[in-house]
XYZ file of C-alpha atoms in Angstrom:
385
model
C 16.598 29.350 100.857
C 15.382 28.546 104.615
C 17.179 32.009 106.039
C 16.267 30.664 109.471
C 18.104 27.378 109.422
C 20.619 29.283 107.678
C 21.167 31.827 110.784
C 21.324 29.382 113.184
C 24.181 27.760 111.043
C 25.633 30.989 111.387
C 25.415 30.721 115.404
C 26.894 27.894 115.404
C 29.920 28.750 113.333
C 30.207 32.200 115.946
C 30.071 29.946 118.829
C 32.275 26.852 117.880
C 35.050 29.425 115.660
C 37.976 29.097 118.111
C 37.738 25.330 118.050
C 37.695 25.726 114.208
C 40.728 27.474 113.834
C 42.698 25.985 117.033
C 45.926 24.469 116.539
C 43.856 20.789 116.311
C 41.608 22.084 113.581
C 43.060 24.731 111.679
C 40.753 25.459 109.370
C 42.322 28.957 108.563
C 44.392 26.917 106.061
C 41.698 27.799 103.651
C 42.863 31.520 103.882
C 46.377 30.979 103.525
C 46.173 28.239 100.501
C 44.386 30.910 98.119
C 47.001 33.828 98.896
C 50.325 31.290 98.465
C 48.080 29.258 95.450
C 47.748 32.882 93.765
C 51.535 33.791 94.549
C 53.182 30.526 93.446
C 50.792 30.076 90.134
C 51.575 33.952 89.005
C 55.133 33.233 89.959
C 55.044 29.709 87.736
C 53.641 32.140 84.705
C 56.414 33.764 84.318
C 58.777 30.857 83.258
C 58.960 28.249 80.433
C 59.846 25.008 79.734
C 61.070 22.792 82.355
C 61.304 26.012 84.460
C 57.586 26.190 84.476
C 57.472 22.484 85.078
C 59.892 23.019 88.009
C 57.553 25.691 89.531
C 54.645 23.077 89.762
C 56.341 20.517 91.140
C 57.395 22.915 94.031
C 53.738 23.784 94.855
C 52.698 20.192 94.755
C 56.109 19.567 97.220
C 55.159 22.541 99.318
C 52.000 20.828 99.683
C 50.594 23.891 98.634
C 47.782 21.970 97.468
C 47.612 18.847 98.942
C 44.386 19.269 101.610
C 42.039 21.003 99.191
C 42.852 19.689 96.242
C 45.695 16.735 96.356
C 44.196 14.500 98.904
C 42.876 11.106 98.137
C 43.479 11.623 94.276
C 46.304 13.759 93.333
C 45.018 16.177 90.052
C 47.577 18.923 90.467
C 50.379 16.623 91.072
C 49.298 14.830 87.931
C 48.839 17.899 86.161
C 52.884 19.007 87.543
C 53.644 15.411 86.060
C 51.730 16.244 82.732
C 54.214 19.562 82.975
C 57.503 17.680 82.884
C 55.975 16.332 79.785
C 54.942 18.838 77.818
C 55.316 22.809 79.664
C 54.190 24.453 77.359
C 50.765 23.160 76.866
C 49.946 22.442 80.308
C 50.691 26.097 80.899
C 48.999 27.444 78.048
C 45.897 25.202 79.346
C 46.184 26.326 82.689
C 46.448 29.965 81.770
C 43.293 29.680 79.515
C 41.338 27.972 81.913
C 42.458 30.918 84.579
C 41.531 33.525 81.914
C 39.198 36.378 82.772
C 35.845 35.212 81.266
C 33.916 38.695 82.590
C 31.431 36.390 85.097
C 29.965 34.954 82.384
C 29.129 31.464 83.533
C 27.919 29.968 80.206
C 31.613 30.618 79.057
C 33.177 29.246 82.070
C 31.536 26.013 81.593
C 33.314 26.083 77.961
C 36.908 26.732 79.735
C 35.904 23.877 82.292
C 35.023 21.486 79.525
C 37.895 22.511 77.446
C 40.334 22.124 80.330
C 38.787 18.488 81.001
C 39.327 17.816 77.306
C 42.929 18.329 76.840
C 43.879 17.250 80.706
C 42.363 13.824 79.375
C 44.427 13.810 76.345
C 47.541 14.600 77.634
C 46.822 11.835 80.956
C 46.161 8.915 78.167
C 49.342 9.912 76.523
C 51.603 9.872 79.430
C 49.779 8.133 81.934
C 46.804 5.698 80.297
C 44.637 4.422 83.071
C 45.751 6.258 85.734
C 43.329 7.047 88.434
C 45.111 9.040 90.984
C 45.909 11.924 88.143
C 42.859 12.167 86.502
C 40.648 15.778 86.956
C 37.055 16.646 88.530
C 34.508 18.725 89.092
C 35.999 19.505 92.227
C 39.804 19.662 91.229
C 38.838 22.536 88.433
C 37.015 24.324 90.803
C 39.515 24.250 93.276
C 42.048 25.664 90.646
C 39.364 28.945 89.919
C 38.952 29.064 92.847
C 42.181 29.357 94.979
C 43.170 31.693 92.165
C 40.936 33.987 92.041
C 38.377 33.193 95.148
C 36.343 36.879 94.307
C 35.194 35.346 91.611
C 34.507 32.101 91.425
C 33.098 29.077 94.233
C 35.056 25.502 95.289
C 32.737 22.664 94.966
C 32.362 19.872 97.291
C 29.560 17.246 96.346
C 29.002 16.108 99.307
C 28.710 19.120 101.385
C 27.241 20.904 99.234
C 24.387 18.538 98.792
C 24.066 18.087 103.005
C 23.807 22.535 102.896
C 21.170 22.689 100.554
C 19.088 20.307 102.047
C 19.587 22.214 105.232
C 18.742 25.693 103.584
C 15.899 23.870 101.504
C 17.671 24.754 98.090
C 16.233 22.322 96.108
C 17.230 23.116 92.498
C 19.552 20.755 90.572
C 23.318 20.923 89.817
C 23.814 17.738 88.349
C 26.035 15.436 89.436
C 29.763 14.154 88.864
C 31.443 16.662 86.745
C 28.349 17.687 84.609
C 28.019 20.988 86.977
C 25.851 23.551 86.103
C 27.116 26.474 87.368
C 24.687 28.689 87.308
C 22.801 26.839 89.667
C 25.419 26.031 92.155
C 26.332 29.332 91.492
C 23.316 31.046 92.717
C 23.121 29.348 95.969
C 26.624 30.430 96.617
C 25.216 33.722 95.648
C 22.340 33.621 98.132
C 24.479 32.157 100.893
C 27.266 35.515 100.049
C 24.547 37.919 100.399
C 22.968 36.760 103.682
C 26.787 36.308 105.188
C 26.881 39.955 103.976
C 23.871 40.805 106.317
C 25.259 38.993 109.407
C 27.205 41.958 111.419
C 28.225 39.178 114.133
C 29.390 36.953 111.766
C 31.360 39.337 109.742
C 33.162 40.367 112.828
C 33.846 36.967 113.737
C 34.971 36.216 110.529
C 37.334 39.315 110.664
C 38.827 38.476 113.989
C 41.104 35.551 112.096
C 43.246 38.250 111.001
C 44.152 39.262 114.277
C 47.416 37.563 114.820
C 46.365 35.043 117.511
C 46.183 31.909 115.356
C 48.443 29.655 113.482
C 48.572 31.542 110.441
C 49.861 34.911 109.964
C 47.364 37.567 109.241
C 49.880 38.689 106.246
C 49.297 35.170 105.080
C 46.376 34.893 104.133
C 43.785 35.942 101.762
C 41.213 38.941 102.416
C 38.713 36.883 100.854
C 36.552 40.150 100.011
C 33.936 39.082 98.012
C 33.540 36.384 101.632
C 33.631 33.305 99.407
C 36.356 31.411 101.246
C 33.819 31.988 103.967
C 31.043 30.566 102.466
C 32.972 27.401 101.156
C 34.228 26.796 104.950
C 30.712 27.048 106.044
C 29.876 24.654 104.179
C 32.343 22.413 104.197
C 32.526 23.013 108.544
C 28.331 22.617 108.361
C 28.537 19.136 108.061
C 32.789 18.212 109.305
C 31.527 19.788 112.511
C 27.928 19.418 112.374
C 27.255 22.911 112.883
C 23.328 21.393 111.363
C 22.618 20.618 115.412
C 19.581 21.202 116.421
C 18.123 22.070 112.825
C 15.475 19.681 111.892
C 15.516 18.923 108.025
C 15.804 15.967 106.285
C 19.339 15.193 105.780
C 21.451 11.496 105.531
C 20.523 8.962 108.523
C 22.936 8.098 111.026
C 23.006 4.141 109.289
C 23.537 6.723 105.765
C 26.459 8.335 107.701
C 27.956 5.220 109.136
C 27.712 4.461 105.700
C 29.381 6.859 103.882
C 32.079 6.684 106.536
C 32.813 2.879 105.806
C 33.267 3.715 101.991
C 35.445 6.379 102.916
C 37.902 3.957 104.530
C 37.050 1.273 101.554
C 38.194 3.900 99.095
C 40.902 5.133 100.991
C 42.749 1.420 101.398
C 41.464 0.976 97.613
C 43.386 3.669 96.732
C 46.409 2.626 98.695
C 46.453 -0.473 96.768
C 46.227 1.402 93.583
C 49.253 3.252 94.496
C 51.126 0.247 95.022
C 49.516 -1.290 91.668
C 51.313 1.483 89.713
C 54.712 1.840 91.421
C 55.135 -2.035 90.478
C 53.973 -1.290 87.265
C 56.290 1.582 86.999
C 58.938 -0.840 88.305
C 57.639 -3.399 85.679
C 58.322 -0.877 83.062
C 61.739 -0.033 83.986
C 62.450 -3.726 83.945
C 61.206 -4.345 80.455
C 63.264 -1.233 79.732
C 65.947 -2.650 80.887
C 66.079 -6.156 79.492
C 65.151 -4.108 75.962
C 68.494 -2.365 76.115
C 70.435 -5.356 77.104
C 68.953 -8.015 74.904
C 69.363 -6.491 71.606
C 70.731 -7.669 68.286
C 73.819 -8.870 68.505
C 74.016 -9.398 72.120
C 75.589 -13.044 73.319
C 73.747 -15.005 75.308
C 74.032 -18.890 76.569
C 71.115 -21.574 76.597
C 72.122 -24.745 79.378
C 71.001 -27.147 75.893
C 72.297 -25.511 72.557
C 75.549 -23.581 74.534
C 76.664 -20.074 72.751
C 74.517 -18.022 70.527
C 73.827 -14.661 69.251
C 70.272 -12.721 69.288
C 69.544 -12.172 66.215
C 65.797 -10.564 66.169
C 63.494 -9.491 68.999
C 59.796 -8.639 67.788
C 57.011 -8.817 70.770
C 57.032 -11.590 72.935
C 59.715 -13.763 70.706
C 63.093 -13.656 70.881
C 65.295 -15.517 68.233
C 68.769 -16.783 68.792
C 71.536 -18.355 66.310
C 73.368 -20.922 68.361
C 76.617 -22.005 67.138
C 75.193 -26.054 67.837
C 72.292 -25.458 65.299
C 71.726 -24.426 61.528
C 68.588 -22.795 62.528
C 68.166 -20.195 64.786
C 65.608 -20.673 68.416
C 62.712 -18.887 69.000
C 61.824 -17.967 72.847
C 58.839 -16.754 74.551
C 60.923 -13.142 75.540
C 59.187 -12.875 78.901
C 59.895 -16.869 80.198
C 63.839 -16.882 78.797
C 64.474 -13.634 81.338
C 61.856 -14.750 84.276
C 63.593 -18.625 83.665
C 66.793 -17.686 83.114
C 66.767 -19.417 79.885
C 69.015 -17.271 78.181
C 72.404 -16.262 80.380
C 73.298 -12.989 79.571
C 76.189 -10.543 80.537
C 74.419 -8.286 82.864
C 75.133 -5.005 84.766
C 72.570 -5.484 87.252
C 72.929 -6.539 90.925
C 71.936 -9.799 92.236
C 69.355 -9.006 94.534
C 67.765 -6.410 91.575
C 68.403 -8.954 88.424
C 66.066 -11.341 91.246
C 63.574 -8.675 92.024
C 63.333 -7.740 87.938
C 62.445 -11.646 86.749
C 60.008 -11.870 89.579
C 58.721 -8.389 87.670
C 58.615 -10.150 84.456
C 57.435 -13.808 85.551
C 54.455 -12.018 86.864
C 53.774 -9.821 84.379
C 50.010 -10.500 83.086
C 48.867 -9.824 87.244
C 50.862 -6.377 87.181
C 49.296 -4.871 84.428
C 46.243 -6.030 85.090
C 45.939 -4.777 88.439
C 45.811 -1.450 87.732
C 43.169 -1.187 85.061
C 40.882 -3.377 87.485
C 41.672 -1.154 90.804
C 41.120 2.099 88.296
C 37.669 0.389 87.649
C 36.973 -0.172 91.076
C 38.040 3.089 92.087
C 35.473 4.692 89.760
C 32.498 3.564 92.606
C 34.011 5.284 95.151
C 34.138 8.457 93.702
C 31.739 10.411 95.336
C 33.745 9.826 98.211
C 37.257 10.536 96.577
C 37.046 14.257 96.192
């Protein structure tokens, strides 16, 4: 590790940290996320059921996690979603995967992958395809992390990539969610210890608990082991280019510019993709609804064969007995309700029975615009953490 690029990072950070932590900036948000992350999970522990699904939800609503974690995609919010599902093993996974594994990084890799494992079952039982819920490198870190930040580092990919070049640590990680920890461990290690040798910074760093910002000194997290600290040097290194002046090779301004564009890309893709599923969601509950109503045995009207009776329903057909006919009618399920070729006795409003056949005349577009926007999301990952 360049230690001389590395303490004039360290200058920087001294010299620009009441603009970091001004009301604008407020990067001690770091600090007070871990403490109410810890609080709120320990508290969540202690109930079952929907209670413990209750107790996630109010994190995620509390926005407890939403700039560290919930930002772009939404992991913890899926994984509160996942809860009102099934408690009990979202808990059970979540206390496993905050289990005290003694350091030992080999078998923190196994929790990770574990963790990853059943989070992906559970997300293509309840919620196949979605993008917005699904868990990274950087979500599970962000869980060990703001739980227990002694012991254990956030990850940032892009950040963290920009640092080491700066420092010249030039050993390999791996990318997307195949982490090895030991490695990104180590230069987490190396950046600790030469914080830990930095009287000015250490003083700087302990002035943020002297009442005069945003957040309350009782607030936040003593961060002992300095590993919030690291992360936010890292993470402010290249947010607040605190790399001036420090000649390394590093992404080109056109690389930058770059990045920055696919940023916004993703971040309208992503919009879209929320819109994608609430339709679909809204789809759904249409379907659902014309299920419950067009049973067996329902009456319905056709404007050519008058009064009949449904007498099977069995995927896209629909068959109806008419009282004009010996034998019964089949229908394409989706057109009769989008066409209004079956009348039907109907509790819905006008303006919602509209909105619901529009749903269901446009069916094949709704579902597949999610897939495709999940698939197109997928590129822009890098920049989605």
């Amino acid at each position: 590790m360049n230690t001389k690029n590395l303490q004039q990072i360290f200058a920087h950070y001294t010299e620009r940290f009441e603009e970091l932590n001004n009301k604008d900036h407020d990067e001690n948000f770091k600090w007070y996320v871990a403490k109410q992350f810890k609080e709120r999970m320990d508290l969540a522990f202690t109930k079952d059921g929907m209670e413990f699904a209750g107790a996630m939800k109010s994190i995620v609503r509390d926005k407890i996690t939403k700039t560290i974690v919930d930002n772009y995609t939404q992991p913890f919010a899926g994984l509160a979603e996942l809860a009102c599902k099934e408690p009990d093993t979202v808990k059970q996974m979540l206390l496993a995967l905050f289990a005290d594994d003694g350091n030992d990084l080999k078998i923190r890799e196994e929790k990770i992958s574990t963790f990853f494992a059943q989070s992906m079952q559970l997300l293509n039982r309840y919620f196949p395809g979605s993008f917005r819920y699904k868990q990274d490198a950087h979500a599970v870190s962000a869980y060990l992390f703001l739980y227990d930040p002694d012991h254990h580092y956030l990850y940032k990919s892009t950040q963290a990539r920009l640092f080491a070049d700066c420092v010249e640590f030039y050993d390999d990680w791996g990318y997307g969610n195949n982490i090895k920890l030991p490695v990104y461990y180590r230069m987490c290690d190396e950046l600790v210890a030469e914080i830990k040798k930095c009287p000015s910074l250490l003083a700087t760093d302990q002035s943020r608990f002297d009442g005069r910002f945003r957040v309350k000194p009782e607030e936040m997290s003593l961060d002992t082991e300095k590993h919030i600290l690291a992360f936010d040097i890292i993470y402010c290194s290249m947010v607040y280019d605190l790399f001036k002046g420090i000649t390394f090779k590093s992404i080109t301004v056109k690389e930058k510019k770059l990045y920055q564009e696919r940023q916004k890309q993703a971040q309208e893709l992503q919009e879209k993709y929320k819109q994608a599923e609430e339709q679909h969601k809204r789809y759904q509950q249409a379907i659902e609804h014309y299920n419950d109503v067009l049973k067996t045995g329902t009456a319905v009207r056709n404007a050519a064969y008058g009064n009949g009776i449904v007498t099977a329903h069995k995927d896209s057909i629909i068959t109806v007995a008419f009282e004009t006919r010996e034998e019964p009618v089949k229908f394409d399920y989706f057109s009769a309700i989008a066409n209004q070729y079956l009348k039907f006795e109907d509790t819905l409003d006008e303006e919602t029975a509209g909105e619901y056949r529009a749903l269901v005349k446009h069916r094949t577009s709704i579902c597949d615009a999610v897939p495709k926007l999940e698939k197109a999301l997928e590129e822009y990952r890098d920049v989605l953490e």
